[in-house]
PDB file of C-alpha atoms in Angstrom:
ATOM      1  CA  UNK T   1    -189.652 -73.311  69.408  1.00  0.00           C
ATOM      2  CA  UNK T   2    -191.495 -76.159  67.744  1.00  0.00           C
ATOM      3  CA  UNK T   3    -190.278 -78.018  64.724  1.00  0.00           C
ATOM      4  CA  UNK T   4    -192.837 -78.588  61.967  1.00  0.00           C
ATOM      5  CA  UNK T   5    -192.922 -82.076  60.460  1.00  0.00           C
ATOM      6  CA  UNK T   6    -191.416 -82.313  57.020  1.00  0.00           C
ATOM      7  CA  UNK T   7    -192.854 -84.220  54.065  1.00  0.00           C
ATOM      8  CA  UNK T   8    -189.950 -86.645  54.218  1.00  0.00           C
ATOM      9  CA  UNK T   9    -191.139 -87.820  57.633  1.00  0.00           C
ATOM     10  CA  UNK T  10    -188.231 -86.868  59.900  1.00  0.00           C
ATOM     11  CA  UNK T  11    -189.862 -84.672  62.560  1.00  0.00           C
ATOM     12  CA  UNK T  12    -192.506 -86.382  64.664  1.00  0.00           C
ATOM     13  CA  UNK T  13    -191.693 -90.096  64.462  1.00  0.00           C
ATOM     14  CA  UNK T  14    -194.157 -91.036  67.186  1.00  0.00           C
ATOM     15  CA  UNK T  15    -197.028 -89.934  64.967  1.00  0.00           C
ATOM     16  CA  UNK T  16    -196.005 -91.970  61.941  1.00  0.00           C
ATOM     17  CA  UNK T  17    -198.076 -95.131  61.375  1.00  0.00           C
ATOM     18  CA  UNK T  18    -197.031 -98.225  59.549  1.00  0.00           C
ATOM     19  CA  UNK T  19    -199.012 -99.925  56.776  1.00  0.00           C
ATOM     20  CA  UNK T  20    -201.215-101.862  59.238  1.00  0.00           C
ATOM     21  CA  UNK T  21    -202.371 -98.682  60.999  1.00  0.00           C
ATOM     22  CA  UNK T  22    -200.576 -99.151  64.348  1.00  0.00           C
ATOM     23  CA  UNK T  23    -198.553 -96.320  65.873  1.00  0.00           C
ATOM     24  CA  UNK T  24    -194.880 -97.098  66.052  1.00  0.00           C
ATOM     25  CA  UNK T  25    -194.639 -95.653  69.517  1.00  0.00           C
ATOM     26  CA  UNK T  26    -197.610 -97.641  70.887  1.00  0.00           C
ATOM     27  CA  UNK T  27    -197.329-101.333  71.833  1.00  0.00           C
ATOM     28  CA  UNK T  28    -198.495-103.769  69.183  1.00  0.00           C
ATOM     29  CA  UNK T  29    -201.321-106.181  69.944  1.00  0.00           C
ATOM     30  CA  UNK T  30    -200.289-109.549  71.313  1.00  0.00           C
ATOM     31  CA  UNK T  31    -200.149-112.276  68.721  1.00  0.00           C
ATOM     32  CA  UNK T  32    -199.981-115.735  70.188  1.00  0.00           C
ATOM     33  CA  UNK T  33    -198.320-118.662  68.575  1.00  0.00           C
ATOM     34  CA  UNK T  34    -200.238-120.393  65.791  1.00  0.00           C
ATOM     35  CA  UNK T  35    -200.019-123.614  67.771  1.00  0.00           C
ATOM     36  CA  UNK T  36    -201.774-122.185  70.849  1.00  0.00           C
ATOM     37  CA  UNK T  37    -205.342-123.199  69.789  1.00  0.00           C
ATOM     38  CA  UNK T  38    -204.165-126.734  69.068  1.00  0.00           C
ATOM     39  CA  UNK T  39    -202.636-126.981  72.540  1.00  0.00           C
ATOM     40  CA  UNK T  40    -206.028-126.229  74.080  1.00  0.00           C
ATOM     41  CA  UNK T  41    -207.797-128.611  71.691  1.00  0.00           C
ATOM     42  CA  UNK T  42    -205.299-131.438  72.193  1.00  0.00           C
ATOM     43  CA  UNK T  43    -207.084-133.182  75.136  1.00  0.00           C
ATOM     44  CA  UNK T  44    -210.415-133.196  73.302  1.00  0.00           C
ATOM     45  CA  UNK T  45    -208.768-134.385  70.085  1.00  0.00           C
ATOM     46  CA  UNK T  46    -207.082-137.249  71.921  1.00  0.00           C
ATOM     47  CA  UNK T  47    -210.406-138.344  73.418  1.00  0.00           C
ATOM     48  CA  UNK T  48    -212.181-138.077  70.054  1.00  0.00           C
ATOM     49  CA  UNK T  49    -209.369-139.971  68.379  1.00  0.00           C
ATOM     50  CA  UNK T  50    -209.709-142.834  70.814  1.00  0.00           C
ATOM     51  CA  UNK T  51    -213.503-142.915  70.760  1.00  0.00           C
ATOM     52  CA  UNK T  52    -214.170-142.209  67.076  1.00  0.00           C
ATOM     53  CA  UNK T  53    -211.176-142.339  64.763  1.00  0.00           C
ATOM     54  CA  UNK T  54    -209.752-145.662  65.880  1.00  0.00           C
ATOM     55  CA  UNK T  55    -213.089-147.554  65.855  1.00  0.00           C
ATOM     56  CA  UNK T  56    -213.874-146.153  62.384  1.00  0.00           C
ATOM     57  CA  UNK T  57    -210.424-147.253  61.224  1.00  0.00           C
ATOM     58  CA  UNK T  58    -211.019-150.773  62.570  1.00  0.00           C
ATOM     59  CA  UNK T  59    -214.470-150.839  60.977  1.00  0.00           C
ATOM     60  CA  UNK T  60    -213.024-149.948  57.579  1.00  0.00           C
ATOM     61  CA  UNK T  61    -210.148-152.417  57.968  1.00  0.00           C
ATOM     62  CA  UNK T  62    -212.406-155.362  58.805  1.00  0.00           C
ATOM     63  CA  UNK T  63    -214.649-154.522  55.843  1.00  0.00           C
ATOM     64  CA  UNK T  64    -211.718-155.302  53.511  1.00  0.00           C
ATOM     65  CA  UNK T  65    -210.898-158.644  55.165  1.00  0.00           C
ATOM     66  CA  UNK T  66    -212.422-162.082  55.315  1.00  0.00           C
ATOM     67  CA  UNK T  67    -213.381-162.003  58.966  1.00  0.00           C
ATOM     68  CA  UNK T  68    -215.754-164.672  60.218  1.00  0.00           C
ATOM     69  CA  UNK T  69    -215.993-166.812  63.339  1.00  0.00           C
ATOM     70  CA  UNK T  70    -213.021-168.867  62.162  1.00  0.00           C
ATOM     71  CA  UNK T  71    -210.803-165.779  62.122  1.00  0.00           C
ATOM     72  CA  UNK T  72    -212.178-164.524  65.441  1.00  0.00           C
ATOM     73  CA  UNK T  73    -211.385-167.807  67.192  1.00  0.00           C
ATOM     74  CA  UNK T  74    -207.915-167.904  65.634  1.00  0.00           C
ATOM     75  CA  UNK T  75    -208.530-171.070  63.631  1.00  0.00           C
ATOM     76  CA  UNK T  76    -207.789-169.355  60.319  1.00  0.00           C
ATOM     77  CA  UNK T  77    -205.831-166.212  59.451  1.00  0.00           C
ATOM     78  CA  UNK T  78    -207.668-163.142  58.179  1.00  0.00           C
ATOM     79  CA  UNK T  79    -207.168-162.662  54.446  1.00  0.00           C
ATOM     80  CA  UNK T  80    -207.426-159.463  52.425  1.00  0.00           C
ATOM     81  CA  UNK T  81    -210.514-159.378  50.197  1.00  0.00           C
ATOM     82  CA  UNK T  82    -210.268-155.884  48.764  1.00  0.00           C
ATOM     83  CA  UNK T  83    -213.715-154.728  47.651  1.00  0.00           C
ATOM     84  CA  UNK T  84    -215.025-158.289  47.585  1.00  0.00           C
ATOM     85  CA  UNK T  85    -217.267-157.767  50.618  1.00  0.00           C
ATOM     86  CA  UNK T  86    -218.723-154.620  49.063  1.00  0.00           C
ATOM     87  CA  UNK T  87    -219.305-156.411  45.764  1.00  0.00           C
ATOM     88  CA  UNK T  88    -221.136-159.196  47.587  1.00  0.00           C
ATOM     89  CA  UNK T  89    -223.153-156.653  49.546  1.00  0.00           C
ATOM     90  CA  UNK T  90    -224.157-154.568  46.525  1.00  0.00           C
ATOM     91  CA  UNK T  91    -225.055-157.707  44.605  1.00  0.00           C
ATOM     92  CA  UNK T  92    -227.524-158.778  47.290  1.00  0.00           C
ATOM     93  CA  UNK T  93    -231.091-157.728  46.527  1.00  0.00           C
ATOM     94  CA  UNK T  94    -232.003-157.837  50.210  1.00  0.00           C
ATOM     95  CA  UNK T  95    -229.486-155.086  50.940  1.00  0.00           C
ATOM     96  CA  UNK T  96    -231.169-152.701  48.483  1.00  0.00           C
ATOM     97  CA  UNK T  97    -234.604-153.542  49.877  1.00  0.00           C
ATOM     98  CA  UNK T  98    -233.423-152.834  53.416  1.00  0.00           C
ATOM     99  CA  UNK T  99    -231.666-149.635  52.294  1.00  0.00           C
ATOM    100  CA  UNK T 100    -234.855-148.322  50.664  1.00  0.00           C
ATOM    101  CA  UNK T 101    -236.909-149.170  53.750  1.00  0.00           C
ATOM    102  CA  UNK T 102    -234.343-147.432  55.957  1.00  0.00           C
ATOM    103  CA  UNK T 103    -234.354-144.233  53.886  1.00  0.00           C
ATOM    104  CA  UNK T 104    -238.163-144.023  53.769  1.00  0.00           C
ATOM    105  CA  UNK T 105    -238.537-144.855  57.462  1.00  0.00           C
ATOM    106  CA  UNK T 106    -235.847-142.358  58.532  1.00  0.00           C
ATOM    107  CA  UNK T 107    -237.357-139.607  56.361  1.00  0.00           C
ATOM    108  CA  UNK T 108    -240.807-140.188  57.886  1.00  0.00           C
ATOM    109  CA  UNK T 109    -239.320-140.099  61.403  1.00  0.00           C
ATOM    110  CA  UNK T 110    -237.390-136.880  60.727  1.00  0.00           C
ATOM    111  CA  UNK T 111    -240.369-135.042  59.211  1.00  0.00           C
ATOM    112  CA  UNK T 112    -242.711-136.188  61.985  1.00  0.00           C
ATOM    113  CA  UNK T 113    -240.234-135.319  64.741  1.00  0.00           C
ATOM    114  CA  UNK T 114    -239.604-131.838  63.355  1.00  0.00           C
ATOM    115  CA  UNK T 115    -243.323-131.186  62.871  1.00  0.00           C
ATOM    116  CA  UNK T 116    -244.265-132.260  66.394  1.00  0.00           C
ATOM    117  CA  UNK T 117    -241.269-130.574  68.027  1.00  0.00           C
ATOM    118  CA  UNK T 118    -241.750-127.236  66.239  1.00  0.00           C
ATOM    119  CA  UNK T 119    -245.498-127.212  66.874  1.00  0.00           C
ATOM    120  CA  UNK T 120    -245.013-127.823  70.584  1.00  0.00           C
ATOM    121  CA  UNK T 121    -242.236-125.213  70.713  1.00  0.00           C
ATOM    122  CA  UNK T 122    -244.673-122.624  69.374  1.00  0.00           C
ATOM    123  CA  UNK T 123    -247.285-123.866  71.848  1.00  0.00           C
ATOM    124  CA  UNK T 124    -244.839-123.318  74.715  1.00  0.00           C
ATOM    125  CA  UNK T 125    -244.715-119.630  73.824  1.00  0.00           C
ATOM    126  CA  UNK T 126    -248.523-119.381  73.977  1.00  0.00           C
ATOM    127  CA  UNK T 127    -249.304-121.045  77.322  1.00  0.00           C
ATOM    128  CA  UNK T 128    -248.770-119.873  80.875  1.00  0.00           C
ATOM    129  CA  UNK T 129    -245.886-120.814  83.135  1.00  0.00           C
ATOM    130  CA  UNK T 130    -247.446-123.836  84.868  1.00  0.00           C
ATOM    131  CA  UNK T 131    -248.641-125.651  81.690  1.00  0.00           C
ATOM    132  CA  UNK T 132    -245.323-124.768  80.041  1.00  0.00           C
ATOM    133  CA  UNK T 133    -243.357-126.301  82.896  1.00  0.00           C
ATOM    134  CA  UNK T 134    -245.541-129.434  82.892  1.00  0.00           C
ATOM    135  CA  UNK T 135    -245.137-129.890  79.142  1.00  0.00           C
ATOM    136  CA  UNK T 136    -241.375-129.424  79.295  1.00  0.00           C
ATOM    137  CA  UNK T 137    -241.013-131.860  82.195  1.00  0.00           C
ATOM    138  CA  UNK T 138    -243.126-134.443  80.369  1.00  0.00           C
ATOM    139  CA  UNK T 139    -241.083-134.002  77.201  1.00  0.00           C
ATOM    140  CA  UNK T 140    -237.749-134.221  78.994  1.00  0.00           C
ATOM    141  CA  UNK T 141    -239.001-137.323  80.799  1.00  0.00           C
ATOM    142  CA  UNK T 142    -239.725-138.981  77.457  1.00  0.00           C
ATOM    143  CA  UNK T 143    -236.326-137.905  76.139  1.00  0.00           C
ATOM    144  CA  UNK T 144    -234.506-139.272  79.200  1.00  0.00           C
ATOM    145  CA  UNK T 145    -236.259-142.635  79.070  1.00  0.00           C
ATOM    146  CA  UNK T 146    -233.903-145.405  77.853  1.00  0.00           C
ATOM    147  CA  UNK T 147    -234.782-146.747  74.406  1.00  0.00           C
ATOM    148  CA  UNK T 148    -235.278-150.299  75.674  1.00  0.00           C
ATOM    149  CA  UNK T 149    -237.642-149.135  78.423  1.00  0.00           C
ATOM    150  CA  UNK T 150    -239.613-146.881  76.111  1.00  0.00           C
ATOM    151  CA  UNK T 151    -239.955-149.596  73.469  1.00  0.00           C
ATOM    152  CA  UNK T 152    -241.176-152.102  76.062  1.00  0.00           C
ATOM    153  CA  UNK T 153    -243.752-149.652  77.419  1.00  0.00           C
ATOM    154  CA  UNK T 154    -245.070-148.941  73.931  1.00  0.00           C
ATOM    155  CA  UNK T 155    -245.375-152.676  73.259  1.00  0.00           C
ATOM    156  CA  UNK T 156    -247.438-153.018  76.427  1.00  0.00           C
ATOM    157  CA  UNK T 157    -249.667-150.116  75.424  1.00  0.00           C
ATOM    158  CA  UNK T 158    -250.354-151.676  72.009  1.00  0.00           C
ATOM    159  CA  UNK T 159    -250.461-155.277  73.201  1.00  0.00           C
ATOM    160  CA  UNK T 160    -253.259-157.195  71.391  1.00  0.00           C
ATOM    161  CA  UNK T 161    -254.439-158.890  74.598  1.00  0.00           C
ATOM    162  CA  UNK T 162    -253.843-156.477  77.466  1.00  0.00           C
ATOM    163  CA  UNK T 163    -253.015-153.142  75.817  1.00  0.00           C
ATOM    164  CA  UNK T 164    -255.359-150.200  76.519  1.00  0.00           C
ATOM    165  CA  UNK T 165    -254.964-148.717  73.004  1.00  0.00           C
ATOM    166  CA  UNK T 166    -256.804-151.556  71.257  1.00  0.00           C
ATOM    167  CA  UNK T 167    -259.608-151.352  73.817  1.00  0.00           C
ATOM    168  CA  UNK T 168    -259.984-147.598  73.368  1.00  0.00           C
ATOM    169  CA  UNK T 169    -260.010-147.907  69.575  1.00  0.00           C
ATOM    170  CA  UNK T 170    -262.201-151.021  69.555  1.00  0.00           C
ATOM    171  CA  UNK T 171    -259.651-153.067  67.577  1.00  0.00           C
ATOM    172  CA  UNK T 172    -260.011-156.258  69.607  1.00  0.00           C
ATOM    173  CA  UNK T 173    -256.937-158.472  69.407  1.00  0.00           C
ATOM    174  CA  UNK T 174    -255.325-156.625  66.485  1.00  0.00           C
ATOM    175  CA  UNK T 175    -251.550-157.155  66.414  1.00  0.00           C
ATOM    176  CA  UNK T 176    -249.666-153.995  65.475  1.00  0.00           C
ATOM    177  CA  UNK T 177    -246.385-155.809  64.933  1.00  0.00           C
ATOM    178  CA  UNK T 178    -247.723-158.519  62.616  1.00  0.00           C
ATOM    179  CA  UNK T 179    -248.207-156.402  59.499  1.00  0.00           C
ATOM    180  CA  UNK T 180    -245.195-154.630  58.025  1.00  0.00           C
ATOM    181  CA  UNK T 181    -246.581-151.111  57.756  1.00  0.00           C
ATOM    182  CA  UNK T 182    -248.407-151.111  61.085  1.00  0.00           C
ATOM    183  CA  UNK T 183    -245.207-152.303  62.758  1.00  0.00           C
ATOM    184  CA  UNK T 184    -243.231-149.502  61.116  1.00  0.00           C
ATOM    185  CA  UNK T 185    -245.934-147.038  62.197  1.00  0.00           C
ATOM    186  CA  UNK T 186    -245.732-148.246  65.792  1.00  0.00           C
ATOM    187  CA  UNK T 187    -241.952-147.883  65.833  1.00  0.00           C
ATOM    188  CA  UNK T 188    -242.238-144.445  64.194  1.00  0.00           C
ATOM    189  CA  UNK T 189    -244.571-143.258  66.953  1.00  0.00           C
ATOM    190  CA  UNK T 190    -242.126-144.422  69.609  1.00  0.00           C
ATOM    191  CA  UNK T 191    -239.168-142.793  67.855  1.00  0.00           C
ATOM    192  CA  UNK T 192    -241.040-139.488  67.566  1.00  0.00           C
ATOM    193  CA  UNK T 193    -242.118-139.729  71.213  1.00  0.00           C
ATOM    194  CA  UNK T 194    -238.548-140.035  72.464  1.00  0.00           C
ATOM    195  CA  UNK T 195    -237.042-137.576  69.932  1.00  0.00           C
ATOM    196  CA  UNK T 196    -239.377-134.568  69.767  1.00  0.00           C
ATOM    197  CA  UNK T 197    -238.292-133.078  73.159  1.00  0.00           C
ATOM    198  CA  UNK T 198    -234.844-132.232  71.754  1.00  0.00           C
ATOM    199  CA  UNK T 199    -236.418-130.366  68.847  1.00  0.00           C
ATOM    200  CA  UNK T 200    -239.033-128.742  71.075  1.00  0.00           C
ATOM    201  CA  UNK T 201    -236.582-127.365  73.643  1.00  0.00           C
ATOM    202  CA  UNK T 202    -234.033-126.241  71.043  1.00  0.00           C
ATOM    203  CA  UNK T 203    -236.562-124.451  68.837  1.00  0.00           C
ATOM    204  CA  UNK T 204    -238.293-122.934  71.869  1.00  0.00           C
ATOM    205  CA  UNK T 205    -234.974-121.446  73.002  1.00  0.00           C
ATOM    206  CA  UNK T 206    -234.519-120.004  69.520  1.00  0.00           C
ATOM    207  CA  UNK T 207    -238.009-118.487  69.487  1.00  0.00           C
ATOM    208  CA  UNK T 208    -237.408-116.829  72.847  1.00  0.00           C
ATOM    209  CA  UNK T 209    -234.303-115.180  71.385  1.00  0.00           C
ATOM    210  CA  UNK T 210    -236.321-113.555  68.577  1.00  0.00           C
ATOM    211  CA  UNK T 211    -237.127-109.891  69.389  1.00  0.00           C
ATOM    212  CA  UNK T 212    -240.739-109.540  70.469  1.00  0.00           C
ATOM    213  CA  UNK T 213    -241.100-106.396  68.332  1.00  0.00           C
ATOM    214  CA  UNK T 214    -240.713-108.495  65.179  1.00  0.00           C
ATOM    215  CA  UNK T 215    -243.533-110.841  66.153  1.00  0.00           C
ATOM    216  CA  UNK T 216    -245.760-107.971  67.285  1.00  0.00           C
ATOM    217  CA  UNK T 217    -245.229-106.188  63.972  1.00  0.00           C
ATOM    218  CA  UNK T 218    -246.194-109.309  62.033  1.00  0.00           C
ATOM    219  CA  UNK T 219    -249.307-109.761  64.175  1.00  0.00           C
ATOM    220  CA  UNK T 220    -250.317-106.119  63.669  1.00  0.00           C
ATOM    221  CA  UNK T 221    -250.008-106.595  59.925  1.00  0.00           C
ATOM    222  CA  UNK T 222    -252.643-109.309  60.184  1.00  0.00           C
ATOM    223  CA  UNK T 223    -250.389-112.346  59.685  1.00  0.00           C
ATOM    224  CA  UNK T 224    -251.771-115.648  60.948  1.00  0.00           C
ATOM    225  CA  UNK T 225    -249.805-117.909  63.274  1.00  0.00           C
ATOM    226  CA  UNK T 226    -248.855-120.170  60.359  1.00  0.00           C
ATOM    227  CA  UNK T 227    -247.765-117.162  58.280  1.00  0.00           C
ATOM    228  CA  UNK T 228    -245.691-115.809  61.180  1.00  0.00           C
ATOM    229  CA  UNK T 229    -243.955-119.175  61.508  1.00  0.00           C
ATOM    230  CA  UNK T 230    -243.370-119.624  57.773  1.00  0.00           C
ATOM    231  CA  UNK T 231    -242.318-116.075  56.906  1.00  0.00           C
ATOM    232  CA  UNK T 232    -240.778-114.759  60.128  1.00  0.00           C
ATOM    233  CA  UNK T 233    -239.739-117.434  62.596  1.00  0.00           C
ATOM    234  CA  UNK T 234    -238.569-120.200  60.240  1.00  0.00           C
ATOM    235  CA  UNK T 235    -236.111-117.969  58.309  1.00  0.00           C
ATOM    236  CA  UNK T 236    -234.714-116.526  61.529  1.00  0.00           C
ATOM    237  CA  UNK T 237    -234.423-119.976  63.118  1.00  0.00           C
ATOM    238  CA  UNK T 238    -232.910-121.639  60.074  1.00  0.00           C
ATOM    239  CA  UNK T 239    -229.459-122.219  61.657  1.00  0.00           C
ATOM    240  CA  UNK T 240    -231.138-123.923  64.618  1.00  0.00           C
ATOM    241  CA  UNK T 241    -233.386-125.946  62.320  1.00  0.00           C
ATOM    242  CA  UNK T 242    -230.295-127.089  60.427  1.00  0.00           C
ATOM    243  CA  UNK T 243    -228.783-128.460  63.625  1.00  0.00           C
ATOM    244  CA  UNK T 244    -231.900-130.327  64.762  1.00  0.00           C
ATOM    245  CA  UNK T 245    -232.518-131.672  61.249  1.00  0.00           C
ATOM    246  CA  UNK T 246    -229.013-133.077  60.887  1.00  0.00           C
ATOM    247  CA  UNK T 247    -229.175-134.561  64.374  1.00  0.00           C
ATOM    248  CA  UNK T 248    -232.542-136.147  63.614  1.00  0.00           C
ATOM    249  CA  UNK T 249    -231.279-137.590  60.321  1.00  0.00           C
ATOM    250  CA  UNK T 250    -228.299-139.180  62.058  1.00  0.00           C
ATOM    251  CA  UNK T 251    -230.357-140.569  64.931  1.00  0.00           C
ATOM    252  CA  UNK T 252    -233.264-141.870  62.853  1.00  0.00           C
ATOM    253  CA  UNK T 253    -231.135-143.345  60.068  1.00  0.00           C
ATOM    254  CA  UNK T 254    -229.309-145.562  62.548  1.00  0.00           C
ATOM    255  CA  UNK T 255    -232.281-146.618  64.664  1.00  0.00           C
ATOM    256  CA  UNK T 256    -231.622-150.030  66.177  1.00  0.00           C
ATOM    257  CA  UNK T 257    -233.094-150.558  69.631  1.00  0.00           C
ATOM    258  CA  UNK T 258    -236.690-149.657  68.810  1.00  0.00           C
ATOM    259  CA  UNK T 259    -236.802-151.884  65.714  1.00  0.00           C
ATOM    260  CA  UNK T 260    -235.031-154.773  67.402  1.00  0.00           C
ATOM    261  CA  UNK T 261    -237.149-154.729  70.562  1.00  0.00           C
ATOM    262  CA  UNK T 262    -240.560-153.889  69.121  1.00  0.00           C
ATOM    263  CA  UNK T 263    -240.425-156.161  66.039  1.00  0.00           C
ATOM    264  CA  UNK T 264    -238.447-159.012  67.554  1.00  0.00           C
ATOM    265  CA  UNK T 265    -235.232-158.465  65.602  1.00  0.00           C
ATOM    266  CA  UNK T 266    -236.635-157.154  62.335  1.00  0.00           C
ATOM    267  CA  UNK T 267    -240.161-158.493  62.051  1.00  0.00           C
ATOM    268  CA  UNK T 268    -241.546-161.628  60.416  1.00  0.00           C
ATOM    269  CA  UNK T 269    -239.134-162.802  57.702  1.00  0.00           C
ATOM    270  CA  UNK T 270    -237.182-159.552  58.124  1.00  0.00           C
ATOM    271  CA  UNK T 271    -240.027-157.383  56.830  1.00  0.00           C
ATOM    272  CA  UNK T 272    -239.152-154.551  59.241  1.00  0.00           C
ATOM    273  CA  UNK T 273    -235.404-154.728  58.813  1.00  0.00           C
ATOM    274  CA  UNK T 274    -233.371-151.494  58.708  1.00  0.00           C
ATOM    275  CA  UNK T 275    -229.657-151.137  57.971  1.00  0.00           C
ATOM    276  CA  UNK T 276    -228.503-151.125  61.570  1.00  0.00           C
ATOM    277  CA  UNK T 277    -230.444-154.292  62.395  1.00  0.00           C
ATOM    278  CA  UNK T 278    -229.349-155.801  59.079  1.00  0.00           C
ATOM    279  CA  UNK T 279    -225.701-155.164  59.971  1.00  0.00           C
ATOM    280  CA  UNK T 280    -226.245-156.740  63.388  1.00  0.00           C
ATOM    281  CA  UNK T 281    -227.848-159.824  61.847  1.00  0.00           C
ATOM    282  CA  UNK T 282    -224.994-160.220  59.383  1.00  0.00           C
ATOM    283  CA  UNK T 283    -222.244-159.649  61.921  1.00  0.00           C
ATOM    284  CA  UNK T 284    -223.473-161.504  64.987  1.00  0.00           C
ATOM    285  CA  UNK T 285    -226.311-163.803  63.917  1.00  0.00           C
ATOM    286  CA  UNK T 286    -224.465-165.032  60.817  1.00  0.00           C
ATOM    287  CA  UNK T 287    -220.904-164.419  62.113  1.00  0.00           C
ATOM    288  CA  UNK T 288    -220.068-162.500  58.916  1.00  0.00           C
ATOM    289  CA  UNK T 289    -218.266-159.680  60.640  1.00  0.00           C
ATOM    290  CA  UNK T 290    -216.707-158.352  57.461  1.00  0.00           C
ATOM    291  CA  UNK T 291    -220.120-157.906  55.802  1.00  0.00           C
ATOM    292  CA  UNK T 292    -221.468-156.244  58.929  1.00  0.00           C
ATOM    293  CA  UNK T 293    -218.523-153.852  58.891  1.00  0.00           C
ATOM    294  CA  UNK T 294    -219.104-153.105  55.207  1.00  0.00           C
ATOM    295  CA  UNK T 295    -222.718-152.173  55.996  1.00  0.00           C
ATOM    296  CA  UNK T 296    -221.464-149.904  58.775  1.00  0.00           C
ATOM    297  CA  UNK T 297    -219.067-148.146  56.371  1.00  0.00           C
ATOM    298  CA  UNK T 298    -221.876-147.653  53.846  1.00  0.00           C
ATOM    299  CA  UNK T 299    -224.081-146.116  56.549  1.00  0.00           C
ATOM    300  CA  UNK T 300    -221.271-143.793  57.608  1.00  0.00           C
ATOM    301  CA  UNK T 301    -220.686-142.615  54.034  1.00  0.00           C
ATOM    302  CA  UNK T 302    -224.412-142.045  53.450  1.00  0.00           C
ATOM    303  CA  UNK T 303    -224.740-139.927  56.596  1.00  0.00           C
ATOM    304  CA  UNK T 304    -221.638-137.913  55.708  1.00  0.00           C
ATOM    305  CA  UNK T 305    -222.950-137.328  52.190  1.00  0.00           C
ATOM    306  CA  UNK T 306    -226.387-136.217  53.420  1.00  0.00           C
ATOM    307  CA  UNK T 307    -224.856-133.827  55.942  1.00  0.00           C
ATOM    308  CA  UNK T 308    -222.396-132.308  53.465  1.00  0.00           C
ATOM    309  CA  UNK T 309    -225.028-131.868  50.749  1.00  0.00           C
ATOM    310  CA  UNK T 310    -227.426-130.223  53.181  1.00  0.00           C
ATOM    311  CA  UNK T 311    -224.775-127.825  54.460  1.00  0.00           C
ATOM    312  CA  UNK T 312    -223.673-127.032  50.904  1.00  0.00           C
ATOM    313  CA  UNK T 313    -227.208-126.110  49.893  1.00  0.00           C
ATOM    314  CA  UNK T 314    -227.502-123.796  52.860  1.00  0.00           C
ATOM    315  CA  UNK T 315    -224.172-122.189  52.051  1.00  0.00           C
ATOM    316  CA  UNK T 316    -225.416-121.448  48.548  1.00  0.00           C
ATOM    317  CA  UNK T 317    -228.408-119.688  50.074  1.00  0.00           C
ATOM    318  CA  UNK T 318    -226.035-117.507  52.079  1.00  0.00           C
ATOM    319  CA  UNK T 319    -226.890-118.917  55.503  1.00  0.00           C
ATOM    320  CA  UNK T 320    -224.420-118.463  58.343  1.00  0.00           C
ATOM    321  CA  UNK T 321    -223.913-121.684  60.295  1.00  0.00           C
TER     322      UNK T 321
END
């Protein structure tokens, strides 16, 4: 004889569910400790703390001190200057000139790198296997080339006496590094050459993940290749484009090796100086380590601000990152 369940809930207890929807008679899902993720992340956090946090802390500390060669050698004690180094830096007209040149140069490098990388990524989807493999190997070879080696090779290619570029263009003994804008252009070409493979490979991987039916439907509707990229691929690849853009901004804003090698430390009278080279000149050429550290802190804050603003704008557009 079966017993019918009553409205008060006393008959079939195994069928009664609690407020979270789990049966009282069935085992509850395992809930680990809230500290478990941190235990797994602890080794990586320790490494990052030693490689990033501590150097940034030392950089900020030195920027608030009077720290020159006398303090490094131990002849004089380091004294606290507060924001004195920053006041001296912001009151220097050369700093603002170098900052403007750095922003314009970095923006040109980022736009050029993204344009070349995205165009070649689309090209990789249009060519056969052998040309695709050759292009990817050539791009990865450029990406793997050390910055010093690549800069030296580009200087040889554009050498006014022995470089093949001047001979092909009929420019005679034209010096690319003598004029300010031609020197910046030469460095920009080298930066794009060694940076576009990262964008190309990353965007190509994203394009391959797009369903082929979407692209076929756009082509059947009569959309051109540019329209397919602008209206179909670019919106779908926006999270990937965010990553490569932020990476390019960080890399190009702090370019040092290419400028230092190809323009001889910043060009004639510092005409090709960027912030990273400017900080090096202040810290090591002039032994003003506190001013060099202050420039480094300013660069760090600018890059953080650019990244946060860019991510905030994308969040407002409802993009998932």
